[in-house]
Amino acid sequence: AIKHRLWPEIDRITLEQLHYARLEVGTGSWQLFAEDGDMRMYRREEEADGLVVDPLKACHVVKGVTGHEVCKIFFSPEYRSGWEATLEDMTVVENISNDTLVFLQTHKRIWPASQRDALFWSHIRKVPDEQDVEAQDLWIVCNQSTEHPEYPANTGKCVRIYLTVCLVCQTLVNPPKENEEINREDITCKITYCSVVNPGGWAPAAVLRAVYKREYPKFLKRFTNFCIDQCKDKPIEF
Ligand SMILES: CCCc1ccc(-c2ccc(S(=O)(=O)CCO)cc2)cc1[C@H]1C[C@H]1c1ccccn1
């Protein structure tokens, strides 16, 4: 199949993000800022030309769903309004392939920051885990801000944010007894969520940090609960 003009960038950034997500939080100056059950959220305080661009890394363990199921829900437009609470509007502006879409999203205004929108490609991929033959394959979704001639930045009411996000999931299967079916009690999904968001226009550092501190734990908890709910009555998709 002919590859899209963005393909080299999509491939490079997806593999870079996979590598970055797999780095242990022991390395580098990660600061634990939220904990909820098995969820641990870390951030690094970083600024780029006076703007807060704190990298975030969240690690979570969710029972009863596979990495394929979680990544598919995160990637697919039809589920997004079910878990993305801050979404005001979402459009798929380009259908590059069955595993790569371009989204335009406007998020609800978070006082006192002005309203934001994001234009990004989103790519889902299964990654063979050559190291650990025991574990199932890894699944990754990578979201990366991009340009589009029909959707220039900062022409309407919204400030355009620039994001690089990845969701990396690994399925762990607890082998059932002899010749018994694997059921949802036997599967666990190890989730790593990484994001670096440049808020675009200026917003006070204290305001942004408060928004992220409040919104990210809510977002990941809501998203993973949505996945459990969506999958519980369906056949397991590895
Ligand atoms: C001032 C900038 C605020 C701000 C920046 C960024 C984002 C944001 C966009 C996309 C993604 S995602 O992971 O790609 C899932 C697809 O929607 C996550 C977060 C949201 C807000 C706003 C709405 C607040 C928020 C912050 C953190 C998590 C969720 N919502």
CSV table of C-alpha atoms and ligand atoms in Angstrom, one decimal:
chain,number,residue,atom,x,y,z
A,1,ALA,CA,0.0,0.0,0.0
A,2,ILE,CA,1.2,3.5,-0.7
A,3,LYS,CA,2.4,5.2,2.5
A,4,HIS,CA,1.1,8.6,3.6
A,5,ARG,CA,3.3,11.7,3.5
A,6,LEU,CA,3.2,11.6,7.4
A,7,TRP,CA,4.3,7.9,7.6
A,8,PRO,CA,8.0,8.5,8.3
A,9,GLU,CA,7.1,10.9,11.1
A,10,ILE,CA,4.4,8.6,12.5
A,11,ASP,CA,6.7,5.6,12.5
A,12,ARG,CA,9.6,7.5,14.1
A,13,ILE,CA,7.6,9.2,16.8
A,14,THR,CA,5.6,6.1,17.7
A,15,LEU,CA,8.8,4.1,18.2
A,16,GLU,CA,10.5,7.0,20.2
A,17,GLN,CA,7.4,7.2,22.4
A,18,LEU,CA,7.4,3.4,23.0
A,19,HIS,CA,11.0,3.6,24.1
A,20,TYR,CA,10.3,6.6,26.4
A,21,ALA,CA,7.3,4.9,27.9
A,22,ARG,CA,9.3,1.8,28.8
A,23,LEU,CA,12.0,3.8,30.7
A,24,GLU,CA,11.5,3.1,34.4
A,25,VAL,CA,10.5,6.2,36.5
A,26,GLY,CA,13.5,5.5,38.7
A,27,THR,CA,15.6,7.2,36.0
A,28,GLY,CA,15.4,11.0,35.8
A,29,SER,CA,13.8,13.4,38.1
A,30,TRP,CA,10.2,12.1,38.2
A,31,GLN,CA,8.1,13.4,41.0
A,32,LEU,CA,5.1,11.3,42.2
A,33,PHE,CA,2.1,13.7,42.4
A,34,ALA,CA,-0.9,11.4,42.5
A,35,GLU,CA,-1.7,7.9,43.7
A,36,ASP,CA,-5.0,6.0,43.5
A,37,GLY,CA,-5.0,2.2,44.1
A,38,ASP,CA,-2.6,0.8,41.5
A,39,MET,CA,-2.3,4.1,39.6
A,40,ARG,CA,0.8,6.2,40.1
A,41,MET,CA,1.2,9.6,38.4
A,42,TYR,CA,4.5,11.3,38.0
A,43,ARG,CA,5.5,14.6,36.5
A,44,ARG,CA,8.7,16.6,35.9
A,45,GLU,CA,8.5,20.4,36.2
A,46,GLU,CA,9.7,21.8,32.9
A,47,GLU,CA,9.1,25.1,31.1
A,48,ALA,CA,9.7,26.0,27.5
A,49,ASP,CA,10.0,29.8,26.8
A,50,GLY,CA,8.1,30.6,30.0
A,51,LEU,CA,5.3,28.0,29.3
A,52,VAL,CA,4.7,25.0,31.6
A,53,VAL,CA,5.3,21.9,29.6
A,54,ASP,CA,5.6,19.4,32.5
A,55,PRO,CA,6.1,15.9,31.1
A,56,LEU,CA,3.7,13.4,32.7
A,57,LYS,CA,4.0,9.7,33.1
A,58,ALA,CA,1.3,7.5,34.6
A,59,CYS,CA,1.6,3.8,35.4
A,60,HIS,CA,-1.6,1.8,36.1
A,61,VAL,CA,-2.6,-1.9,36.4
A,62,VAL,CA,-6.1,-2.8,35.4
A,63,LYS,CA,-7.7,-6.2,35.8
A,64,GLY,CA,-10.1,-7.8,33.4
A,65,VAL,CA,-9.1,-6.1,30.1
A,66,THR,CA,-6.4,-6.6,27.5
A,67,GLY,CA,-3.9,-4.1,26.1
A,68,HIS,CA,-5.5,-4.5,22.7
A,69,GLU,CA,-9.0,-3.6,24.1
A,70,VAL,CA,-7.7,-0.6,26.1
A,71,CYS,CA,-5.7,0.8,23.1
A,72,LYS,CA,-8.6,0.3,20.7
A,73,ILE,CA,-11.0,2.2,23.0
A,74,PHE,CA,-8.4,5.0,23.4
A,75,PHE,CA,-7.9,5.2,19.6
A,76,SER,CA,-11.4,4.8,18.3
A,77,PRO,CA,-13.4,8.1,17.8
A,78,GLU,CA,-16.8,6.4,18.6
A,79,TYR,CA,-15.9,5.8,22.3
A,80,ARG,CA,-14.2,9.1,23.0
A,81,SER,CA,-17.2,11.1,24.3
A,82,GLY,CA,-17.8,8.2,26.7
A,83,TRP,CA,-14.5,8.8,28.6
A,84,GLU,CA,-13.0,12.2,27.7
A,85,ALA,CA,-15.0,14.4,30.1
A,86,THR,CA,-13.3,17.7,29.0
A,87,LEU,CA,-14.2,17.2,25.3
A,88,GLU,CA,-16.5,19.8,23.8
A,89,ASP,CA,-16.1,18.8,20.1
A,90,MET,CA,-14.3,16.2,18.1
A,91,THR,CA,-13.9,15.7,14.4
A,92,VAL,CA,-11.9,13.2,12.4
A,93,VAL,CA,-10.4,15.5,9.8
A,94,GLU,CA,-8.4,12.8,7.9
A,95,ASN,CA,-8.7,9.0,7.7
A,96,ILE,CA,-5.1,8.2,6.8
A,97,SER,CA,-5.6,4.4,7.2
A,98,ASN,CA,-7.4,2.0,9.5
A,99,ASP,CA,-4.7,2.5,12.1
A,100,THR,CA,-4.1,6.2,11.7
A,101,LEU,CA,-6.5,9.1,12.0
A,102,VAL,CA,-6.2,12.9,12.3
A,103,PHE,CA,-8.4,14.5,15.0
A,104,LEU,CA,-9.5,18.1,15.7
A,105,GLN,CA,-10.7,18.4,19.3
A,106,THR,CA,-11.9,21.4,21.3
A,107,HIS,CA,-11.8,21.0,25.0
A,108,LYS,CA,-14.1,22.7,27.4
A,109,ARG,CA,-12.7,25.9,28.8
A,110,ILE,CA,-11.0,25.4,32.1
A,111,TRP,CA,-11.2,28.7,34.0
A,112,PRO,CA,-9.2,31.0,34.1
A,113,ALA,CA,-7.3,29.5,31.1
A,114,SER,CA,-8.8,30.3,27.7
A,115,GLN,CA,-10.4,27.5,25.7
A,116,ARG,CA,-8.0,25.1,23.9
A,117,ASP,CA,-8.1,22.9,20.8
A,118,ALA,CA,-5.8,20.2,19.6
A,119,LEU,CA,-5.1,18.9,16.0
A,120,PHE,CA,-3.2,15.6,16.1
A,121,TRP,CA,-2.6,12.4,14.3
A,122,SER,CA,-3.4,9.2,16.2
A,123,HIS,CA,-1.8,5.9,15.4
A,124,ILE,CA,-2.4,2.5,16.9
A,125,ARG,CA,0.0,-0.4,16.6
A,126,LYS,CA,0.8,-3.8,18.0
A,127,VAL,CA,4.5,-4.1,18.9
A,128,PRO,CA,6.0,-7.6,19.1
A,129,ASP,CA,7.7,-7.9,22.5
A,130,GLU,CA,10.9,-9.6,21.4
A,131,GLN,CA,12.4,-9.5,25.0
A,132,ASP,CA,9.7,-11.2,27.0
A,133,VAL,CA,8.3,-14.2,25.2
A,134,GLU,CA,6.1,-14.9,28.2
A,135,ALA,CA,4.1,-11.7,28.0
A,136,GLN,CA,1.7,-11.0,25.2
A,137,ASP,CA,2.5,-8.4,22.6
A,138,LEU,CA,2.5,-4.7,23.5
A,139,TRP,CA,-0.1,-2.3,22.0
A,140,ILE,CA,0.6,1.4,21.6
A,141,VAL,CA,-1.5,4.5,20.7
A,142,CYS,CA,0.5,7.6,19.9
A,143,ASN,CA,-1.1,11.0,19.6
A,144,GLN,CA,1.1,13.8,18.0
A,145,SER,CA,0.1,17.4,17.2
A,146,THR,CA,0.2,18.1,13.5
A,147,GLU,CA,-0.7,20.8,11.0
A,148,HIS,CA,-3.5,20.8,8.4
A,149,PRO,CA,-4.1,23.6,5.9
A,150,GLU,CA,-7.8,23.7,6.5
A,151,TYR,CA,-7.4,24.0,10.3
A,152,PRO,CA,-4.8,26.7,11.0
A,153,ALA,CA,-3.9,27.3,14.6
A,154,ASN,CA,-5.3,30.2,16.7
A,155,THR,CA,-7.7,31.6,14.0
A,156,GLY,CA,-10.9,31.1,16.1
A,157,LYS,CA,-11.9,31.2,19.7
A,158,CYS,CA,-9.4,28.5,20.8
A,159,VAL,CA,-5.8,28.5,21.7
A,160,ARG,CA,-4.0,25.6,19.9
A,161,ILE,CA,-2.2,23.2,22.3
A,162,TYR,CA,0.7,21.1,21.1
A,163,LEU,CA,0.8,17.5,22.5
A,164,THR,CA,2.7,14.3,22.3
A,165,VAL,CA,0.9,11.5,24.0
A,166,CYS,CA,1.3,7.8,24.1
A,167,LEU,CA,-0.6,4.9,25.8
A,168,VAL,CA,1.4,1.7,26.0
A,169,CYS,CA,-0.4,-1.4,27.2
A,170,GLN,CA,0.9,-4.9,28.0
A,171,THR,CA,-1.4,-7.9,28.7
A,172,LEU,CA,-0.5,-10.4,31.4
A,173,VAL,CA,-2.3,-13.7,31.5
A,174,ASN,CA,-2.6,-15.7,34.7
A,175,PRO,CA,-2.7,-19.2,33.1
A,176,PRO,CA,-6.0,-21.0,34.1
A,177,LYS,CA,-6.1,-24.6,35.3
A,178,GLU,CA,-5.6,-27.4,32.8
A,179,ASN,CA,-7.8,-27.2,29.7
A,180,GLU,CA,-9.9,-24.3,31.2
A,181,GLU,CA,-10.8,-21.2,29.2
A,182,ILE,CA,-9.0,-18.0,30.0
A,183,ASN,CA,-11.6,-15.6,31.5
A,184,ARG,CA,-11.4,-12.0,32.5
A,185,GLU,CA,-10.3,-12.8,36.0
A,186,ASP,CA,-7.1,-14.3,34.5
A,187,ILE,CA,-6.0,-11.1,32.6
A,188,THR,CA,-4.3,-7.9,33.7
A,189,CYS,CA,-3.3,-4.9,31.7
A,190,LYS,CA,-0.2,-2.9,32.6
A,191,ILE,CA,-0.7,0.6,31.3
A,192,THR,CA,1.8,3.4,30.8
A,193,TYR,CA,0.4,6.8,29.8
A,194,CYS,CA,2.9,9.6,28.8
A,195,SER,CA,2.1,13.1,27.8
A,196,VAL,CA,3.9,16.4,27.1
A,197,VAL,CA,1.5,19.2,26.5
A,198,ASN,CA,2.5,22.7,25.4
A,199,PRO,CA,-0.6,24.8,26.3
A,200,GLY,CA,0.0,27.1,23.3
A,201,GLY,CA,-0.9,30.6,24.4
A,202,TRP,CA,0.2,31.8,27.8
A,203,ALA,CA,-1.5,30.5,31.0
A,204,PRO,CA,-0.2,31.1,34.5
A,205,ALA,CA,2.1,28.2,35.6
A,206,ALA,CA,0.2,27.8,38.9
A,207,VAL,CA,-3.1,27.6,37.0
A,208,LEU,CA,-1.8,25.0,34.5
A,209,ARG,CA,-0.2,22.9,37.2
A,210,ALA,CA,-3.4,22.9,39.2
A,211,VAL,CA,-5.5,21.9,36.1
A,212,TYR,CA,-3.1,19.0,35.3
A,213,LYS,CA,-2.9,17.9,39.0
A,214,ARG,CA,-6.7,17.8,39.1
A,215,GLU,CA,-7.6,16.6,35.6
A,216,TYR,CA,-5.0,13.9,34.8
A,217,PRO,CA,-5.9,11.5,37.7
A,218,LYS,CA,-9.6,12.0,36.9
A,219,PHE,CA,-9.0,11.4,33.2
A,220,LEU,CA,-7.1,8.1,33.6
A,221,LYS,CA,-9.4,6.8,36.3
A,222,ARG,CA,-12.5,7.6,34.1
A,223,PHE,CA,-10.9,6.2,31.0
A,224,THR,CA,-9.8,2.8,32.6
A,225,ASN,CA,-13.2,2.4,34.4
A,226,PHE,CA,-14.9,3.0,31.0
A,227,CYS,CA,-12.7,0.3,29.4
A,228,ILE,CA,-13.7,-2.2,32.2
A,229,ASP,CA,-17.3,-1.4,31.7
A,230,GLN,CA,-17.2,-1.6,27.9
A,231,CYS,CA,-15.4,-5.0,27.8
A,232,LYS,CA,-16.9,-6.9,30.8
A,233,ASP,CA,-19.7,-8.6,28.8
A,234,LYS,CA,-17.8,-9.1,25.6
A,235,PRO,CA,-15.5,-11.9,24.5
A,236,ILE,CA,-11.8,-11.2,25.3
A,237,GLU,CA,-9.9,-9.5,22.4
A,238,PHE,CA,-6.1,-10.3,22.7
B,1,LIG,C1,-4.8,24.5,29.3
B,1,LIG,C2,-4.6,23.1,28.6
B,1,LIG,C3,-5.5,22.1,29.2
B,1,LIG,C4,-5.4,20.8,28.5
B,1,LIG,C5,-4.3,20.3,27.8
B,1,LIG,C6,-4.3,19.1,27.1
B,1,LIG,C7,-5.4,18.3,27.2
B,1,LIG,C8,-5.4,16.9,26.6
B,1,LIG,C9,-5.6,16.7,25.3
B,1,LIG,C10,-5.5,15.4,24.7
B,1,LIG,C11,-5.3,14.3,25.6
B,1,LIG,S1,-5.2,12.7,24.9
B,1,LIG,O1,-4.5,11.9,25.9
B,1,LIG,O2,-4.6,12.7,23.6
B,1,LIG,C12,-6.8,12.0,24.8
B,1,LIG,C13,-7.5,12.5,23.6
B,1,LIG,O3,-8.4,13.5,24.1
B,1,LIG,C14,-5.1,14.5,26.9
B,1,LIG,C15,-5.1,15.8,27.5
B,1,LIG,C16,-6.5,18.7,27.9
B,1,LIG,C17,-6.5,20.0,28.5
B,1,LIG,C18,-7.6,20.4,29.3
B,1,LIG,C19,-8.9,19.9,29.4
B,1,LIG,C20,-8.0,19.7,30.5
B,1,LIG,C21,-7.4,18.4,30.8
B,1,LIG,C22,-6.1,18.3,31.3
B,1,LIG,C23,-5.6,17.0,31.5
B,1,LIG,C24,-6.3,15.9,31.2
B,1,LIG,C25,-7.6,16.1,30.7
B,1,LIG,N1,-8.1,17.3,30.5
